[in-house]
Structure formats: structure tokens, C-alpha cells
Amino acid sequence: MSEWGELRLSDAIEVKHGFAFPGDGFGTETAAPQVLTPGNFAVGGGFRRAKPKSFDGDYPAEYLLESGELVVTMTDLSKAGDTLGYAVQLPADEQFLHNQRIGLVQLIDPSLLEPRFFGYLTRTRAYRDRIVSTATGSTVKHTSPGRIGEYVARVPAVAEQRAIADVLGALDDKIAANEQVVQTADQLGRTILQARAETITGDAALGEIAEVVMGSSPRGEELNTGGSGIPFYQGSRDFGFRFPAQRVWTTFVTREAAAGDTLLSVRAPVGEVNVIVERVCIGRGVAAIRSKQGRPVLLAYLVRHAGPQWEQFAGDGTMFASVNRKQIESIRVPAFGDKEAELLEVELASLESQIRVVLAESRTLAALRDTLLPQLMSGKLRVRDAEKTVEQAI
């Protein structure tokens, strides 16, 4: 094990500001490079896929980022700064646009810092505490390249940094491979629904086939992070690819969602969708949509299928984007007959079962990574011991 020493981050990296893309050029083209936003950073670390956000207009070529580049979020909308300062590596085989609220991490001395190690460093408690405590703003928190660069970390030699990143990266690589499996199954489900929808001509209001429960938030003092009570979801910040991540609980239940309900983000970004697998409390940033026909899986796909309709509630720059119960109930969805709907429910439920199994494995791997990370990043756990644990897991 190499000796650990102190490193001021500004000696090893530079963080470059992004471009202020004009708001009137934003779109939702999935085939175009996506504009990076703080929503692309997952709570706890890692890349998160957000609603499509493209840009139709001119911009300097230097702000087109390639896969594998390292970026850091410098703005966070949550009171606790949930993702502020996290660094992630951009996914393979994709292009992104470098937005002004995101920093591009550029290595200036490879002999001092391994980029992937830096990404894991930003998930450590000491770094997080420093970045959040020095942030400006009360409602919207901001950090800066200077504040990130001022942080002094304890690090080993680059060779050991690389070995630590390899161990943690092996778990993240498996999680990423699982994500591809999940996305393939999800796309198959969407394709099946689209193909069936094209064979019918009728549609119905969402309110005809589903009950909508708008969220209502408990007071702050009625929330906890220790697991007391039932999970509480305030908005899309906790959303994952399919299921939300448990982060906050409450013993004072205001509005409930039940297992199988579709969870819809009703505040910016309007229209993001997750599914609930247990009884939870929902806050005012989300609504629970419950099938009246006992077909929860089909309902979730129908709500996602209505994606373009949510754009009308995206806001105009002067009004905060939001949607109410009446507007949700008015969304039009394909009206399948009972027999066809039941066949779709069975077919889509089979795909969802596969997705759930793979995501469960990913959660287990992520929990292992998060257990190993602070031990490896502090030097308390030797790399070769961690390697054995990881080999058994994957």
C-alpha cells in the first residue's frame, strides 16, 4: 500500500464553466446531443438519465462533449444540496452539450490524480460536507470551480488511485451493463404498446381509467432520514429509471400511494414517471395515478406513452412548470378494449418482472460499492481484499 498525502485539487484539475444555451432553442429530440443538467446527477453519485433535452441552434463547438469526459454539477435545487459537487463520467457512445450549470473537469497533472478516482472522491463525506457548507444560495445552491479546487484531499499514489477506481468501477460497470438490459426491455415494452395503439382509433381521458391522488407534504420536522415510518417522496429528485430511491421517511402520513401506483412528477420537470412497490407518503411535487381496472403495469406504460402531452405544462420562463389534477385527468391515452388491455397487461407485466429482477441486482451491487467506497477512499481497506469481495459479487 502506497503512502497517502495531501493534494489540493487545483494542483491537478481545472473546472471549466459551460455555455448559456438560449431557452428558446430547447427541444426533446432523443437522437440529438442532450443538454446536461443537474438532473443528470443521481443522489448518492453516478449518472442519471433525465427527460430528453436537446438544443436546436448554434453554439461553440467546444461545448459539445464526448462520451467518457468527466463533468461536475455546480448547481442544486434541493435545500440539502443533494447532488452538488458530484462528478460523473459521461456514458459511452453518446454526445452531450455542456450547459452553464455544469463544470467540465480537465486534468492538468496526470501524475497527481486519476480522473476516475476523483469521481469517487466526490462521493466521500468529507468532500461533500466541504462543498455543501461553502455553497452560496438558500433555495438554489451553487458552488464554483474555485471552491472545488480549494478542497484538500488525502490521496495515495496514482497507481493505487487507479487500482481503487478499478475495484469500484467493476461494480459500476456491471450496474451499467444491467442498465442496458433494462433499457432494452423497456424499449421493447414501449414498442409493443405503440404497435398495439396504432391498431385502434379510439382514445380516452386518463381520468376515465385511473384515479389521481395529488401529493401533500408533511412539515419538515415530521421527516427523518433514519428509516422511521414509511418512505416519503417529494419530487422527481428521488426518481430512478423505474423505481424511486428511499432517502427520507415520515411517521406523519399526509397522502398515500400504494404498491403498483404510477408516480408522476407534477412540478418541473413535469411528466417524469416512476412506479411504487410499497405503501409510501407523497409530497406536493408528485401525484399517484392508480388504475381503476386493476391493470397497473399497462397504466404506467400509458402514462409514459403520453410523454409529449406533458410538454404543454413545461412553463414559459415566467411561470414555474406544474400540472394539477384536472390537467392530469384530461391527458388522452389509447382506449383498448378489455380483452386487448388484459393481454397487454400480461405481456408487459412479464417484461416488468425482468426489469425488477435486474434492478434489484443493481441495487445490491450499488449498496456494496457504497460500503466499500469510504473504506477504500480512506485507506482503511486494502485493494486486494476489496477485489475478493467484488469478484464474489459479480
Tab-separated table of C-alpha atoms in Angstrom:
chain	number	residue	atom	x	y	z
A	1	MET	CA	0.000	0.000	0.000
A	2	SER	CA	1.454	3.376	-1.007
A	3	GLU	CA	1.818	6.357	1.292
A	4	TRP	CA	-1.086	8.772	1.353
A	5	GLY	CA	-0.545	12.511	1.158
A	6	GLU	CA	-2.468	15.755	0.816
A	7	LEU	CA	-3.485	17.113	-2.593
A	8	ARG	CA	-5.094	20.444	-3.343
A	9	LEU	CA	-7.416	19.676	-6.231
A	10	SER	CA	-6.472	22.857	-8.126
A	11	ASP	CA	-2.949	21.416	-8.480
A	12	ALA	CA	-4.329	18.518	-10.502
A	13	ILE	CA	-7.507	19.675	-12.252
A	14	GLU	CA	-9.255	22.654	-13.757
A	15	VAL	CA	-13.025	23.002	-13.871
A	16	LYS	CA	-14.409	24.823	-16.901
A	17	HIS	CA	-17.788	26.557	-16.994
A	18	GLY	CA	-20.373	25.566	-19.611
A	19	PHE	CA	-22.323	27.566	-22.200
A	20	ALA	CA	-25.532	29.532	-21.548
A	21	PHE	CA	-27.809	27.891	-24.112
A	22	PRO	CA	-30.748	30.185	-25.013
A	23	GLY	CA	-34.012	28.813	-23.604
A	24	ASP	CA	-35.953	29.239	-26.849
A	25	GLY	CA	-33.805	26.584	-28.542
A	26	PHE	CA	-34.573	23.695	-26.217
A	27	GLY	CA	-36.401	20.636	-27.522
A	28	THR	CA	-36.946	16.959	-26.753
A	29	GLU	CA	-35.211	15.228	-29.668
A	30	THR	CA	-33.748	11.989	-28.337
A	31	ALA	CA	-31.448	11.445	-31.323
A	32	ALA	CA	-29.687	14.795	-30.804
A	33	PRO	CA	-26.928	15.525	-28.254
A	34	GLN	CA	-28.541	16.029	-24.847
A	35	VAL	CA	-28.093	19.176	-22.776
A	36	LEU	CA	-26.542	18.254	-19.441
A	37	THR	CA	-28.446	19.472	-16.387
A	38	PRO	CA	-28.153	18.888	-12.622
A	39	GLY	CA	-30.921	16.321	-13.157
A	40	ASN	CA	-28.345	14.068	-14.827
A	41	PHE	CA	-26.575	13.585	-11.484
A	42	ALA	CA	-28.039	10.913	-9.227
A	43	VAL	CA	-28.441	11.416	-5.497
A	44	GLY	CA	-25.555	9.461	-3.990
A	45	GLY	CA	-23.441	9.760	-7.141
A	46	GLY	CA	-23.470	8.434	-10.675
A	47	PHE	CA	-25.054	9.409	-13.970
A	48	ARG	CA	-28.842	9.624	-14.162
A	49	ARG	CA	-30.897	9.761	-17.336
A	50	ALA	CA	-33.320	12.670	-17.233
A	51	LYS	CA	-36.102	13.780	-19.565
A	52	PRO	CA	-34.812	14.397	-23.122
A	53	LYS	CA	-33.460	17.936	-23.531
A	54	SER	CA	-31.933	18.827	-26.881
A	55	PHE	CA	-30.932	22.188	-28.362
A	56	ASP	CA	-31.746	23.444	-31.851
A	57	GLY	CA	-29.430	26.364	-32.509
A	58	ASP	CA	-25.850	27.484	-32.851
A	59	TYR	CA	-23.259	27.049	-30.121
A	60	PRO	CA	-19.435	26.967	-29.938
A	61	ALA	CA	-18.045	23.561	-30.934
A	62	GLU	CA	-16.043	23.309	-27.695
A	63	TYR	CA	-19.272	22.798	-25.739
A	64	LEU	CA	-20.065	19.513	-27.480
A	65	LEU	CA	-18.845	16.824	-25.090
A	66	GLU	CA	-17.957	13.252	-25.957
A	67	SER	CA	-18.522	10.049	-24.003
A	68	GLY	CA	-16.076	9.393	-21.198
A	69	GLU	CA	-15.478	13.034	-20.270
A	70	LEU	CA	-15.748	13.950	-16.588
A	71	VAL	CA	-18.249	16.604	-15.508
A	72	VAL	CA	-19.278	18.049	-12.140
A	73	THR	CA	-22.555	19.675	-11.098
A	74	MET	CA	-22.239	23.200	-9.698
A	75	THR	CA	-25.943	23.974	-9.095
A	76	ASP	CA	-28.504	22.123	-6.991
A	77	LEU	CA	-32.175	22.920	-6.423
A	78	SER	CA	-32.546	20.965	-3.165
A	79	LYS	CA	-32.166	22.509	0.291
A	80	ALA	CA	-29.620	19.871	1.296
A	81	GLY	CA	-27.533	20.173	-1.885
A	82	ASP	CA	-28.240	16.531	-2.685
A	83	THR	CA	-26.017	16.319	-5.780
A	84	LEU	CA	-23.914	19.484	-5.524
A	85	GLY	CA	-20.282	18.868	-6.438
A	86	TYR	CA	-20.696	15.303	-7.662
A	87	ALA	CA	-18.550	14.295	-10.627
A	88	VAL	CA	-19.618	11.673	-13.179
A	89	GLN	CA	-18.139	10.161	-16.308
A	90	LEU	CA	-20.366	10.587	-19.349
A	91	PRO	CA	-21.829	7.341	-20.750
A	92	ALA	CA	-20.225	5.621	-23.722
A	93	ASP	CA	-21.326	6.184	-27.312
A	94	GLU	CA	-23.277	9.369	-26.574
A	95	GLN	CA	-22.754	13.102	-27.040
A	96	PHE	CA	-23.785	15.857	-24.645
A	97	LEU	CA	-23.944	19.636	-24.594
A	98	HIS	CA	-22.006	21.423	-21.854
A	99	ASN	CA	-24.570	23.560	-20.022
A	100	GLN	CA	-23.501	26.546	-17.897
A	101	ARG	CA	-24.548	24.924	-14.597
A	102	ILE	CA	-22.159	22.009	-15.208
A	103	GLY	CA	-18.363	22.037	-14.948
A	104	LEU	CA	-16.038	20.145	-17.286
A	105	VAL	CA	-13.186	18.576	-15.331
A	106	GLN	CA	-9.857	18.835	-17.161
A	107	LEU	CA	-6.748	17.077	-15.849
A	108	ILE	CA	-3.675	19.311	-15.722
A	109	ASP	CA	-1.268	16.924	-13.962
A	110	PRO	CA	-1.845	13.183	-14.589
A	111	SER	CA	0.932	12.323	-12.133
A	112	LEU	CA	-1.193	13.606	-9.242
A	113	LEU	CA	-4.728	12.407	-9.870
A	114	GLU	CA	-6.565	9.609	-11.684
A	115	PRO	CA	-9.816	11.065	-13.156
A	116	ARG	CA	-11.987	8.100	-12.142
A	117	PHE	CA	-10.584	8.251	-8.609
A	118	PHE	CA	-11.619	11.909	-8.486
A	119	GLY	CA	-15.147	10.886	-9.437
A	120	TYR	CA	-15.311	8.569	-6.423
A	121	LEU	CA	-13.616	11.183	-4.239
A	122	THR	CA	-16.585	13.498	-4.825
A	123	ARG	CA	-18.827	10.895	-3.159
A	124	THR	CA	-16.900	10.934	0.131
A	125	ARG	CA	-18.430	12.572	3.195
A	126	ALA	CA	-15.515	14.951	3.795
A	127	TYR	CA	-15.664	16.356	0.257
A	128	ARG	CA	-19.458	16.554	0.291
A	129	ASP	CA	-19.519	18.355	3.639
A	130	ARG	CA	-16.994	20.890	2.398
A	131	ILE	CA	-18.741	21.629	-0.896
A	132	VAL	CA	-22.215	21.928	0.629
A	133	SER	CA	-21.041	24.029	3.599
A	134	THR	CA	-19.306	26.542	1.320
A	135	ALA	CA	-22.154	26.756	-1.217
A	136	THR	CA	-23.954	30.037	-1.840
A	137	GLY	CA	-27.717	30.478	-2.112
A	138	SER	CA	-30.548	29.275	0.087
A	139	THR	CA	-33.175	27.893	-2.301
A	140	VAL	CA	-30.781	27.126	-5.167
A	141	LYS	CA	-27.285	26.164	-4.046
A	142	HIS	CA	-24.190	26.966	-6.088
A	143	THR	CA	-20.550	26.014	-5.933
A	144	SER	CA	-17.749	27.114	-8.236
A	145	PRO	CA	-14.551	25.883	-9.868
A	146	GLY	CA	-12.611	27.829	-7.238
A	147	ARG	CA	-14.342	26.193	-4.288
A	148	ILE	CA	-13.877	22.748	-5.794
A	149	GLY	CA	-10.219	23.489	-6.476
A	150	GLU	CA	-9.631	24.672	-2.890
A	151	TYR	CA	-10.510	21.270	-1.444
A	152	VAL	CA	-7.541	19.383	0.012
A	153	ALA	CA	-7.865	15.591	-0.163
A	154	ARG	CA	-5.822	12.723	1.195
A	155	VAL	CA	-4.814	10.535	-1.755
A	156	PRO	CA	-2.408	7.661	-2.465
A	157	ALA	CA	-0.068	7.445	-5.441
A	158	VAL	CA	-1.763	7.425	-8.847
A	159	ALA	CA	-1.145	3.682	-9.320
A	160	GLU	CA	-3.160	2.902	-6.201
A	161	GLN	CA	-5.774	5.504	-7.149
A	162	ARG	CA	-6.177	3.611	-10.404
A	163	ALA	CA	-6.478	0.288	-8.566
A	164	ILE	CA	-9.159	1.702	-6.240
A	165	ALA	CA	-11.068	3.119	-9.211
A	166	ASP	CA	-10.823	-0.265	-10.960
A	167	VAL	CA	-12.403	-2.063	-7.989
A	168	LEU	CA	-15.270	0.384	-7.599
A	169	GLY	CA	-15.555	0.703	-11.365
A	170	ALA	CA	-16.057	-3.053	-11.762
A	171	LEU	CA	-19.254	-2.739	-9.743
A	172	ASP	CA	-20.350	0.333	-11.683
A	173	ASP	CA	-19.603	-1.422	-14.979
A	174	LYS	CA	-21.882	-4.302	-14.003
A	175	ILE	CA	-24.560	-1.824	-12.952
A	176	ALA	CA	-24.186	-0.077	-16.329
A	177	ALA	CA	-24.497	-3.419	-18.157
A	178	ASN	CA	-27.668	-4.112	-16.186
A	179	GLU	CA	-28.954	-0.700	-17.197
A	180	GLN	CA	-28.582	-1.653	-20.849
A	181	VAL	CA	-30.602	-4.826	-20.235
A	182	VAL	CA	-33.297	-2.776	-18.514
A	183	GLN	CA	-33.396	-0.169	-21.271
A	184	THR	CA	-33.738	-2.874	-23.906
A	185	ALA	CA	-36.676	-4.446	-22.047
A	186	ASP	CA	-38.228	-1.026	-21.503
A	187	GLN	CA	-37.926	-0.111	-25.174
A	188	LEU	CA	-39.483	-3.434	-26.144
A	189	GLY	CA	-42.436	-2.676	-23.885
A	190	ARG	CA	-42.843	0.787	-25.383
A	191	THR	CA	-42.661	-0.670	-28.891
A	192	ILE	CA	-45.321	-3.262	-28.072
A	193	LEU	CA	-47.646	-0.584	-26.707
A	194	GLN	CA	-47.040	1.715	-29.674
A	195	ALA	CA	-47.719	-1.079	-32.168
A	196	ARG	CA	-50.989	-2.018	-30.449
A	197	ALA	CA	-52.035	1.629	-30.153
A	198	GLU	CA	-51.654	2.074	-33.904
A	199	THR	CA	-54.265	-0.639	-34.494
A	200	ILE	CA	-57.053	1.257	-32.694
A	201	THR	CA	-58.667	4.618	-33.367
A	202	GLY	CA	-60.295	5.485	-30.060
A	203	ASP	CA	-58.812	7.222	-27.044
A	204	ALA	CA	-59.928	8.129	-23.541
A	205	ALA	CA	-59.165	10.660	-20.857
A	206	LEU	CA	-56.731	9.350	-18.267
A	207	GLY	CA	-59.299	10.176	-15.585
A	208	GLU	CA	-61.681	7.608	-17.075
A	209	ILE	CA	-59.346	4.693	-16.374
A	210	ALA	CA	-57.354	5.957	-13.376
A	211	GLU	CA	-57.711	7.710	-10.051
A	212	VAL	CA	-55.341	10.638	-9.420
A	213	VAL	CA	-54.088	11.368	-5.898
A	214	MET	CA	-52.228	14.673	-5.577
A	215	GLY	CA	-49.431	14.761	-3.014
A	216	SER	CA	-49.359	16.835	0.174
A	217	SER	CA	-46.175	17.329	2.174
A	218	PRO	CA	-45.692	16.824	5.925
A	219	ARG	CA	-43.869	19.544	7.868
A	220	GLY	CA	-40.094	19.400	7.843
A	221	GLU	CA	-39.895	18.318	11.462
A	222	GLU	CA	-42.047	15.286	10.608
A	223	LEU	CA	-39.438	13.929	8.187
A	224	ASN	CA	-36.396	11.823	9.018
A	225	THR	CA	-33.506	10.055	7.307
A	226	GLY	CA	-33.306	7.196	9.798
A	227	GLY	CA	-35.971	4.938	8.317
A	228	SER	CA	-38.697	5.702	10.848
A	229	GLY	CA	-42.207	5.387	9.382
A	230	ILE	CA	-42.799	4.947	5.650
A	231	PRO	CA	-40.822	6.305	2.665
A	232	PHE	CA	-41.639	9.868	1.611
A	233	TYR	CA	-41.213	11.193	-1.914
A	234	GLN	CA	-41.377	14.907	-2.558
A	235	GLY	CA	-40.479	15.106	-6.234
A	236	SER	CA	-38.587	13.652	-9.154
A	237	ARG	CA	-35.201	14.145	-7.461
A	238	ASP	CA	-35.614	10.685	-5.922
A	239	PHE	CA	-36.717	9.045	-9.192
A	240	GLY	CA	-34.676	6.248	-10.664
A	241	PHE	CA	-35.038	4.531	-14.032
A	242	ARG	CA	-38.129	2.688	-12.791
A	243	PHE	CA	-38.372	2.990	-9.006
A	244	PRO	CA	-37.564	5.882	-6.644
A	245	ALA	CA	-34.678	5.690	-4.192
A	246	GLN	CA	-35.510	5.700	-0.486
A	247	ARG	CA	-33.889	8.678	1.199
A	248	VAL	CA	-36.465	10.277	3.510
A	249	TRP	CA	-39.175	8.761	5.737
A	250	THR	CA	-42.113	10.129	7.716
A	251	THR	CA	-44.357	8.970	10.556
A	252	PHE	CA	-46.942	11.650	9.705
A	253	VAL	CA	-48.694	10.444	6.542
A	254	THR	CA	-50.468	13.189	4.601
A	255	ARG	CA	-51.244	11.498	1.270
A	256	GLU	CA	-50.568	7.870	0.412
A	257	ALA	CA	-49.566	5.932	-2.677
A	258	ALA	CA	-49.953	2.161	-2.758
A	259	ALA	CA	-47.798	-0.588	-4.268
A	260	GLY	CA	-48.296	-0.625	-8.034
A	261	ASP	CA	-49.274	3.034	-8.324
A	262	THR	CA	-47.650	5.161	-11.009
A	263	LEU	CA	-45.815	8.139	-9.538
A	264	LEU	CA	-45.888	11.286	-11.715
A	265	SER	CA	-43.774	14.408	-11.267
A	266	VAL	CA	-46.218	17.353	-11.224
A	267	ARG	CA	-43.597	20.090	-10.881
A	268	ALA	CA	-40.628	20.815	-13.089
A	269	PRO	CA	-39.715	18.585	-14.739
A	270	VAL	CA	-43.389	17.740	-15.326
A	271	GLY	CA	-44.130	14.265	-16.665
A	272	GLU	CA	-41.341	12.109	-15.249
A	273	VAL	CA	-42.660	8.703	-14.201
A	274	ASN	CA	-41.718	6.048	-11.627
A	275	VAL	CA	-43.553	3.090	-10.107
A	276	ILE	CA	-44.198	2.446	-6.400
A	277	VAL	CA	-43.553	-1.028	-4.950
A	278	GLU	CA	-44.807	-0.376	-1.404
A	279	ARG	CA	-47.009	1.956	0.640
A	280	VAL	CA	-45.462	5.450	0.695
A	281	CYS	CA	-46.261	9.059	1.542
A	282	ILE	CA	-46.243	11.507	-1.372
A	283	GLY	CA	-45.425	15.214	-1.265
A	284	ARG	CA	-46.755	18.075	-3.347
A	285	GLY	CA	-44.203	17.568	-6.110
A	286	VAL	CA	-45.761	14.278	-7.217
A	287	ALA	CA	-49.100	12.583	-7.843
A	288	ALA	CA	-50.055	8.921	-7.588
A	289	ILE	CA	-52.052	7.506	-10.509
A	290	ARG	CA	-53.974	4.319	-9.710
A	291	SER	CA	-55.654	2.000	-12.221
A	292	LYS	CA	-59.426	1.676	-11.840
A	293	GLN	CA	-59.301	-1.530	-13.907
A	294	GLY	CA	-56.682	-3.494	-11.984
A	295	ARG	CA	-54.054	-3.064	-14.725
A	296	PRO	CA	-51.227	-1.101	-13.051
A	297	VAL	CA	-48.486	-2.102	-15.490
A	298	LEU	CA	-50.442	-1.072	-18.583
A	299	LEU	CA	-51.367	2.192	-16.865
A	300	ALA	CA	-47.710	3.045	-16.213
A	301	TYR	CA	-46.887	2.463	-19.879
A	302	LEU	CA	-49.841	4.597	-20.959
A	303	VAL	CA	-48.676	7.481	-18.770
A	304	ARG	CA	-45.191	7.251	-20.286
A	305	HIS	CA	-46.729	6.944	-23.760
A	306	ALA	CA	-48.412	10.312	-23.162
A	307	GLY	CA	-44.994	11.955	-22.733
A	308	PRO	CA	-45.349	14.617	-25.477
A	309	GLN	CA	-48.598	15.849	-23.930
A	310	TRP	CA	-46.778	16.849	-20.738
A	311	GLU	CA	-44.746	19.410	-22.711
A	312	GLN	CA	-47.697	21.818	-22.728
A	313	PHE	CA	-47.189	22.193	-18.967
A	314	ALA	CA	-43.448	22.845	-19.172
A	315	GLY	CA	-43.724	26.556	-18.307
A	316	ASP	CA	-42.860	29.607	-20.366
A	317	GLY	CA	-39.983	31.102	-18.398
A	318	THR	CA	-42.249	33.366	-16.325
A	319	MET	CA	-44.232	30.590	-14.636
A	320	PHE	CA	-42.870	27.592	-12.748
A	321	ALA	CA	-43.824	24.429	-14.620
A	322	SER	CA	-46.560	22.435	-12.893
A	323	VAL	CA	-49.690	20.394	-13.577
A	324	ASN	CA	-52.865	19.926	-11.496
A	325	ARG	CA	-55.303	17.049	-11.026
A	326	LYS	CA	-57.758	18.252	-13.690
A	327	GLN	CA	-54.966	18.576	-16.251
A	328	ILE	CA	-53.641	15.096	-15.450
A	329	GLU	CA	-57.095	13.585	-15.778
A	330	SER	CA	-57.545	15.285	-19.172
A	331	ILE	CA	-54.494	13.590	-20.757
A	332	ARG	CA	-55.576	11.399	-23.684
A	333	VAL	CA	-54.437	7.764	-23.852
A	334	PRO	CA	-55.263	4.872	-26.225
A	335	ALA	CA	-58.584	3.211	-25.327
A	336	PHE	CA	-58.061	-0.539	-25.561
A	337	GLY	CA	-60.922	-2.984	-25.245
A	338	ASP	CA	-60.991	-5.158	-22.133
A	339	LYS	CA	-59.614	-8.270	-23.871
A	340	GLU	CA	-56.773	-6.411	-25.583
A	341	ALA	CA	-55.965	-4.480	-22.405
A	342	GLU	CA	-55.753	-7.670	-20.367
A	343	LEU	CA	-53.436	-9.292	-22.920
A	344	LEU	CA	-51.230	-6.202	-22.848
A	345	GLU	CA	-51.162	-6.219	-19.040
A	346	VAL	CA	-49.901	-9.815	-19.012
A	347	GLU	CA	-47.318	-9.225	-21.744
A	348	LEU	CA	-45.969	-6.007	-20.248
A	349	ALA	CA	-46.001	-7.438	-16.712
A	350	SER	CA	-43.638	-10.185	-17.879
A	351	LEU	CA	-41.167	-7.551	-19.106
A	352	GLU	CA	-41.559	-5.556	-15.907
A	353	SER	CA	-40.757	-8.663	-13.871
A	354	GLN	CA	-37.457	-8.998	-15.745
A	355	ILE	CA	-36.715	-5.327	-15.209
A	356	ARG	CA	-37.423	-5.606	-11.483
A	357	VAL	CA	-35.032	-8.572	-11.049
A	358	VAL	CA	-32.184	-6.801	-12.848
A	359	LEU	CA	-32.717	-3.536	-10.973
A	360	ALA	CA	-32.752	-5.444	-7.665
A	361	GLU	CA	-29.329	-6.879	-8.521
A	362	SER	CA	-28.086	-3.388	-9.355
A	363	ARG	CA	-29.303	-2.053	-6.012
A	364	THR	CA	-27.375	-4.822	-4.233
A	365	LEU	CA	-24.231	-4.009	-6.201
A	366	ALA	CA	-24.646	-0.284	-5.536
A	367	ALA	CA	-25.012	-0.951	-1.803
A	368	LEU	CA	-21.779	-2.955	-1.857
A	369	ARG	CA	-19.998	-0.185	-3.759
A	370	ASP	CA	-21.212	2.417	-1.276
A	371	THR	CA	-19.971	0.259	1.602
A	372	LEU	CA	-16.527	-0.256	0.078
A	373	LEU	CA	-16.095	3.308	-1.160
A	374	PRO	CA	-15.405	5.134	2.135
A	375	GLN	CA	-13.100	2.344	3.305
A	376	LEU	CA	-11.078	2.319	0.096
A	377	MET	CA	-11.022	6.094	-0.251
A	378	SER	CA	-9.668	6.453	3.289
A	379	GLY	CA	-7.070	3.695	3.016
A	380	LYS	CA	-8.720	1.594	5.732
A	381	LEU	CA	-9.374	-1.288	3.311
A	382	ARG	CA	-6.692	-2.818	1.108
A	383	VAL	CA	-7.425	-3.082	-2.584
A	384	ARG	CA	-6.700	-6.826	-2.772
A	385	ASP	CA	-9.242	-7.517	-0.004
A	386	ALA	CA	-11.868	-5.430	-1.776
A	387	GLU	CA	-11.131	-7.231	-5.044
A	388	LYS	CA	-12.049	-10.573	-3.482
A	389	THR	CA	-15.359	-9.201	-2.253
A	390	VAL	CA	-16.189	-7.706	-5.639
A	391	GLU	CA	-15.254	-10.887	-7.513
A	392	GLN	CA	-17.730	-12.846	-5.397
A	393	ALA	CA	-20.470	-10.293	-6.069
A	394	ILE	CA	-20.175	-10.121	-9.841
